[in-house]
Coordinates of C-alpha atoms and ligand atoms in Angstrom, one line a residue:
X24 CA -6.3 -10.6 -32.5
X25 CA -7.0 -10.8 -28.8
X26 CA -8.4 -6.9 -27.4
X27 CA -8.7 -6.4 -23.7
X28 CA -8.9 -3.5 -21.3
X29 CA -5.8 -3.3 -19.1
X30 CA -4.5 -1.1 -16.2
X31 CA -1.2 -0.4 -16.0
X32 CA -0.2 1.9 -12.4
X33 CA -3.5 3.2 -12.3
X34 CA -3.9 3.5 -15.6
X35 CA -7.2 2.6 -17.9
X36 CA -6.5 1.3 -21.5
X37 CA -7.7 -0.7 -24.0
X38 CA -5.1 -2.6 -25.9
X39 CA -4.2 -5.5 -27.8
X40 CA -2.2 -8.6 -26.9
X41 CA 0.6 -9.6 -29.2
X42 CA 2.0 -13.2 -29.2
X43 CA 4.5 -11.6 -28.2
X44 CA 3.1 -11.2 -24.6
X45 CA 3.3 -7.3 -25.1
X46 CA 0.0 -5.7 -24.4
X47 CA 0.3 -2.5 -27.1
X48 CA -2.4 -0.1 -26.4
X49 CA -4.7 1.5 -29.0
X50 CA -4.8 4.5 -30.6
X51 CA -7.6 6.7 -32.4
X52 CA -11.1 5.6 -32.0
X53 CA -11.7 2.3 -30.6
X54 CA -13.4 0.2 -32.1
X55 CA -13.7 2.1 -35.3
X56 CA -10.3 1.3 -36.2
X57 CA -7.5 -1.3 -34.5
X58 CA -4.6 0.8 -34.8
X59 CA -1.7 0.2 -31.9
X60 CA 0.3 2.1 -30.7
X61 CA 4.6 1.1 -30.8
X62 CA 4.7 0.8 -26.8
X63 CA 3.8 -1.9 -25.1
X64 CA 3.6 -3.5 -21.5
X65 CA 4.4 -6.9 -20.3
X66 CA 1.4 -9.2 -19.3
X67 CA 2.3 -9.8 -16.5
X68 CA 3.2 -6.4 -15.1
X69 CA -0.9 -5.2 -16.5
X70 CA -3.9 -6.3 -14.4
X71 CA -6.4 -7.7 -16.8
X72 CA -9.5 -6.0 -16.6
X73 CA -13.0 -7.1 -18.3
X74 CA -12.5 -6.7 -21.6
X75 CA -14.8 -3.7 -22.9
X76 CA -17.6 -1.8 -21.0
X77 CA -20.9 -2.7 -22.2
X78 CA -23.8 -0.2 -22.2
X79 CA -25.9 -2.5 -22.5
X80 CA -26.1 -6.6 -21.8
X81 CA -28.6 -8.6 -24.4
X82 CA -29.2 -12.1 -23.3
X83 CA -30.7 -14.8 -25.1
X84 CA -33.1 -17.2 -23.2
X85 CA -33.1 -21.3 -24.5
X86 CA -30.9 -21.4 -27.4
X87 CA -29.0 -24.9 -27.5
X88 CA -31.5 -27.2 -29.6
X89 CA -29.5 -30.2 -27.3
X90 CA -30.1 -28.2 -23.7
X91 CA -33.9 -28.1 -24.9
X92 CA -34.3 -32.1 -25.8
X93 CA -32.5 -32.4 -23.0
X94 CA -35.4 -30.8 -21.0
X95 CA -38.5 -31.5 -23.3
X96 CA -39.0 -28.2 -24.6
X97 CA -40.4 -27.1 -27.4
X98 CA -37.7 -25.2 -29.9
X99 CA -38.2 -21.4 -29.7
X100 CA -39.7 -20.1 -32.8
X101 CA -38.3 -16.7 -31.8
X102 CA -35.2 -16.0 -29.8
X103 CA -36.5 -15.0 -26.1
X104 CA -34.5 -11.9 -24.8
X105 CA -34.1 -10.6 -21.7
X106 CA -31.1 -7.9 -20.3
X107 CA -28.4 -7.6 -17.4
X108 CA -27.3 -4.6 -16.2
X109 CA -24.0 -3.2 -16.8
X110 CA -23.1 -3.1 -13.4
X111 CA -23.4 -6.8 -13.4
X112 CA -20.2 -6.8 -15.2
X113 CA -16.5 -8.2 -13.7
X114 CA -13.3 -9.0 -15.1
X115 CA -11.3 -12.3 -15.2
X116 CA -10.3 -13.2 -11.3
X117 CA -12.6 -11.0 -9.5
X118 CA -14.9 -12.5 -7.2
X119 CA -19.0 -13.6 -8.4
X120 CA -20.6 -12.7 -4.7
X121 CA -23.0 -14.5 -3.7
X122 CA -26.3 -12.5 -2.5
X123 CA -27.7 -12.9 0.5
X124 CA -31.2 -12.6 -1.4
X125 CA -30.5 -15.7 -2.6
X126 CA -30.3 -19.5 -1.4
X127 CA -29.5 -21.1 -5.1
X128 CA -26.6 -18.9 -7.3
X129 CA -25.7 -20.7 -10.9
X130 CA -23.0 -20.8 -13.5
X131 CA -24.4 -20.3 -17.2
X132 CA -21.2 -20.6 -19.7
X133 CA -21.7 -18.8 -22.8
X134 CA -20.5 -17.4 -25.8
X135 CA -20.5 -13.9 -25.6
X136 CA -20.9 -11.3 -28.9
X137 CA -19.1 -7.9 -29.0
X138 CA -20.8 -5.6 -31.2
X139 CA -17.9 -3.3 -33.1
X140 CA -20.1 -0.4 -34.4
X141 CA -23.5 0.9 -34.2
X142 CA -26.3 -1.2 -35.5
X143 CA -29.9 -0.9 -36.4
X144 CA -32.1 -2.8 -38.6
X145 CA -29.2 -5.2 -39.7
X146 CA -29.7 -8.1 -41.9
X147 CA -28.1 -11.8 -40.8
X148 CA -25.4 -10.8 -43.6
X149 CA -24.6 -8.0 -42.7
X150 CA -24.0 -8.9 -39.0
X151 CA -20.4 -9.9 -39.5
X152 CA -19.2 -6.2 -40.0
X153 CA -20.7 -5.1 -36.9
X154 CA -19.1 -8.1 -34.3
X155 CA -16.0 -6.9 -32.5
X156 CA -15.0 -10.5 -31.4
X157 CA -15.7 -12.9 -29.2
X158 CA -15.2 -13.4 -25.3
X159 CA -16.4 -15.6 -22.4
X160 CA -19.0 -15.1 -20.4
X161 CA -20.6 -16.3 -17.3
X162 CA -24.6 -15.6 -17.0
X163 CA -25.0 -15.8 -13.2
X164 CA -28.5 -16.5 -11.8
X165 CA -30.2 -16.6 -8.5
X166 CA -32.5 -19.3 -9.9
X167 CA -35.1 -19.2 -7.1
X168 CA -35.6 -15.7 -7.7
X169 CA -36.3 -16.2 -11.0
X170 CA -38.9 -19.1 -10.3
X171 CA -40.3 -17.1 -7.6
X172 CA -40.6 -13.6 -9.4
X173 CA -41.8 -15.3 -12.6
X174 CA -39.8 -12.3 -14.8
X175 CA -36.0 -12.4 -14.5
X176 CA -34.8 -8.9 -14.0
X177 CA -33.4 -9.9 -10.2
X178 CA -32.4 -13.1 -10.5
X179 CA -30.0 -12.0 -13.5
X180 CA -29.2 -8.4 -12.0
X181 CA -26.9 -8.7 -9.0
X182 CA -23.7 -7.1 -9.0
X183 CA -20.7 -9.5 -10.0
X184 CA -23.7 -11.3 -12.0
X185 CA -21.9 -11.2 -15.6
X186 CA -18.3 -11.9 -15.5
X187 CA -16.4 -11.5 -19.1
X188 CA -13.5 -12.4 -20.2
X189 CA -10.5 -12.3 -20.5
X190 CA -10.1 -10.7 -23.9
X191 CA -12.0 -10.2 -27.2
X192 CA -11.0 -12.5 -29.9
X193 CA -11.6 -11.4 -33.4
X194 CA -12.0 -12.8 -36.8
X195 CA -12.8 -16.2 -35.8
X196 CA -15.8 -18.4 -37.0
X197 CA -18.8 -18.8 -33.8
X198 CA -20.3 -21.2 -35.7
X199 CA -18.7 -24.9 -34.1
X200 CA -16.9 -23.7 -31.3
X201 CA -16.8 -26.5 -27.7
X202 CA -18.0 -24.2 -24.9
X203 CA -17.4 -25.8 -21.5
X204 CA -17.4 -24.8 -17.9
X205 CA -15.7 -26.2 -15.0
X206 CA -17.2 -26.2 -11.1
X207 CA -13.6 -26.3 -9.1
X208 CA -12.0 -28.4 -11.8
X209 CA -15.2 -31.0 -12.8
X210 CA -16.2 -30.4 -16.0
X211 CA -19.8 -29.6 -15.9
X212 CA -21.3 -28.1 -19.0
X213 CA -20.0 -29.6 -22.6
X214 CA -21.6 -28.7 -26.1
X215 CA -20.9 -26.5 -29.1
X216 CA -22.3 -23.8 -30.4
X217 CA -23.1 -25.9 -33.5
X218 CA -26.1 -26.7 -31.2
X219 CA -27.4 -23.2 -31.6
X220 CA -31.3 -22.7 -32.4
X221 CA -30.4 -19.8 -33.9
X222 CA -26.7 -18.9 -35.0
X223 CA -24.6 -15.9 -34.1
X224 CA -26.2 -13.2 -36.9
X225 CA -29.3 -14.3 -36.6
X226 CA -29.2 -12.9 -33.2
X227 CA -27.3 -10.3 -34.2
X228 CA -29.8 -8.8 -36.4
X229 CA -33.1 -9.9 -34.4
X230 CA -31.8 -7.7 -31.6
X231 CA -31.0 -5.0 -34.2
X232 CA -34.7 -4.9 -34.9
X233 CA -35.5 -4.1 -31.4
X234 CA -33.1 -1.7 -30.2
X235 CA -29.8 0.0 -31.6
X236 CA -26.9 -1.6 -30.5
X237 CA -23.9 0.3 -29.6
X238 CA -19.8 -0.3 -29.7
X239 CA -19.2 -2.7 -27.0
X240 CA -22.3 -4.2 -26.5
X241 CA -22.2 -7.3 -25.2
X242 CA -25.0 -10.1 -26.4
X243 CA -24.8 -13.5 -24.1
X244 CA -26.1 -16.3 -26.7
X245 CA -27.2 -18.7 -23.9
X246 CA -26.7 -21.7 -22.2
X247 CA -26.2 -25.3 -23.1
X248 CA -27.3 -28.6 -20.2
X249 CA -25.6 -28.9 -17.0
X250 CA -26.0 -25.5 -15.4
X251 CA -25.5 -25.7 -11.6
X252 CA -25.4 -24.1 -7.9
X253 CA -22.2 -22.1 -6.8
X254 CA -21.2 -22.2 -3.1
X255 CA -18.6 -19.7 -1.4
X256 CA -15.1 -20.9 -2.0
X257 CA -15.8 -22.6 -5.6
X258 CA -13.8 -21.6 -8.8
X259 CA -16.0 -21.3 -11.8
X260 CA -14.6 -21.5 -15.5
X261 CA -15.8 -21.1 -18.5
X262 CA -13.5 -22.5 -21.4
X263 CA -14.8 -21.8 -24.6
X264 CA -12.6 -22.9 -27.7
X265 CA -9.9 -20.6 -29.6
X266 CA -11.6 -17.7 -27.4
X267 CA -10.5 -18.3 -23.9
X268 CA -11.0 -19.3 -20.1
X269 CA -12.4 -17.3 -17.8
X270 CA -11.8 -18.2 -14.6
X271 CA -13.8 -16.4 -11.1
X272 CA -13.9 -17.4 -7.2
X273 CA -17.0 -17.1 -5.7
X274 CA -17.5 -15.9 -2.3
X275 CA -20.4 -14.8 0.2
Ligands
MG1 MG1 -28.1 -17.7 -19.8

């Protein structure tokens, strides 16, 4: 099932896509239950929007076991957390801006979780009840702010920093999925999350132990090699397998 959010004349909904190409909204309380309602819009007459609105953004720091070969690092024995705003947040199209801050802005493709009810103290297991789907996501980042602030809260923070999308895909496996991302057509990054340090509930429920996570959470399960600079007037994408491409201009 692919779930977005949509507007329609002004309108704000959340809906589901059929393979039909009919976006049907949904009824009753999302995500509790995925009911639809018997109305529907054409794709192309909706404006796709990001898919849900995150209260909160969890990110996870080194977690491809290739990306940290790659780099000689030692293999986390914890996974390293750190957060985005929700502000950050964009939809599929819209423009990542470049800040003025910054002299170095790059593209991070990731596999993005989104967390379908409230959890708390959750075990690996369990995990799987409380994931929504599964979406693309882009983890922007002024990279000499973060080497020259030694924490990451501004590097990762700017507006337009976490574009998502364009919908949720549920009941899929994240276990060997090919994430790749694209600088203006050149495939850039290439690896699977079958490279993860640590898999999908793991994180799930290691987060749940810190804080409660809440319907439409979003958790970025970081990036593989090959991260790069963006410069006004590229096109970033990030393709991740049976979940999507999201596709965003950048500008200055
Ligand atoms: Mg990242």
């Amino acid at each position: 099932m692919r779930i977005g959010r949509f507007s329609y004349k002004g309108q704000v909904f959340t809906g589901q896509l059929g393979d039909d190409g009919i976006v049907y909204p949904l009824t009753g309380e999302i995500y509790k239950e995925i009911r639809t309602a018997n109305y529907g819009y054409p794709l192309d007459e909706v404006k796709v929007l990001a898919p849900c609105t995150p209260g909160k953004i969890i990110c996870v720091g080194l977690n491809y076991r290739d990306h940290a070969e790659e780099f000689g690092l030692p293999v986390p024995d914890e996974p390293v957390l750190f957060m985005k705003p929700s502000t950050t947040v964009i939809g599929p199209g819209e423009a990542i801006v470049l800040p003025p801050q910054s002299r170095q802005v790059d593209f991070e493709g990731e596999l993005a979780v989104v967390i379908r009810h409230r959890a708390r103290n959750i075990s690996p297991e369990e995990a799987p009840l409380y994931i929504l789907g599964y979406t693309p996501a882009n983890d922007v980042t002024a990279r000499d702010l973060q080497k020259k602030d030694g924490q990451w809260t501004r590097a990762k923070s700017f507006d337009t920093f976490c574009p998502l999308g364009p919908y949720i895909v549920t009941d899929i496996d994240p276990g060997g999925l090919t994430v790749s991302t694209y600088l203006n057509g050149v495939l850039k990054q290439y690896s699977s999350t079958a490279n993860f340090i640590f898999d999908v509930p793991t994180l799930v429920s290691f987060i749940s132990g810190v804080m409660t996570l809440m319907p439409g959470d979003v958790i970025l399960t970081g990036t593989s090699g090959g991260v790069g600079k963006m410069v006004d007037g590229d096109k970033v994408e990030i393709d991740i397998e049976n979940v999507g491409r999201l596709m965003n201009p950048v500008i200055e």
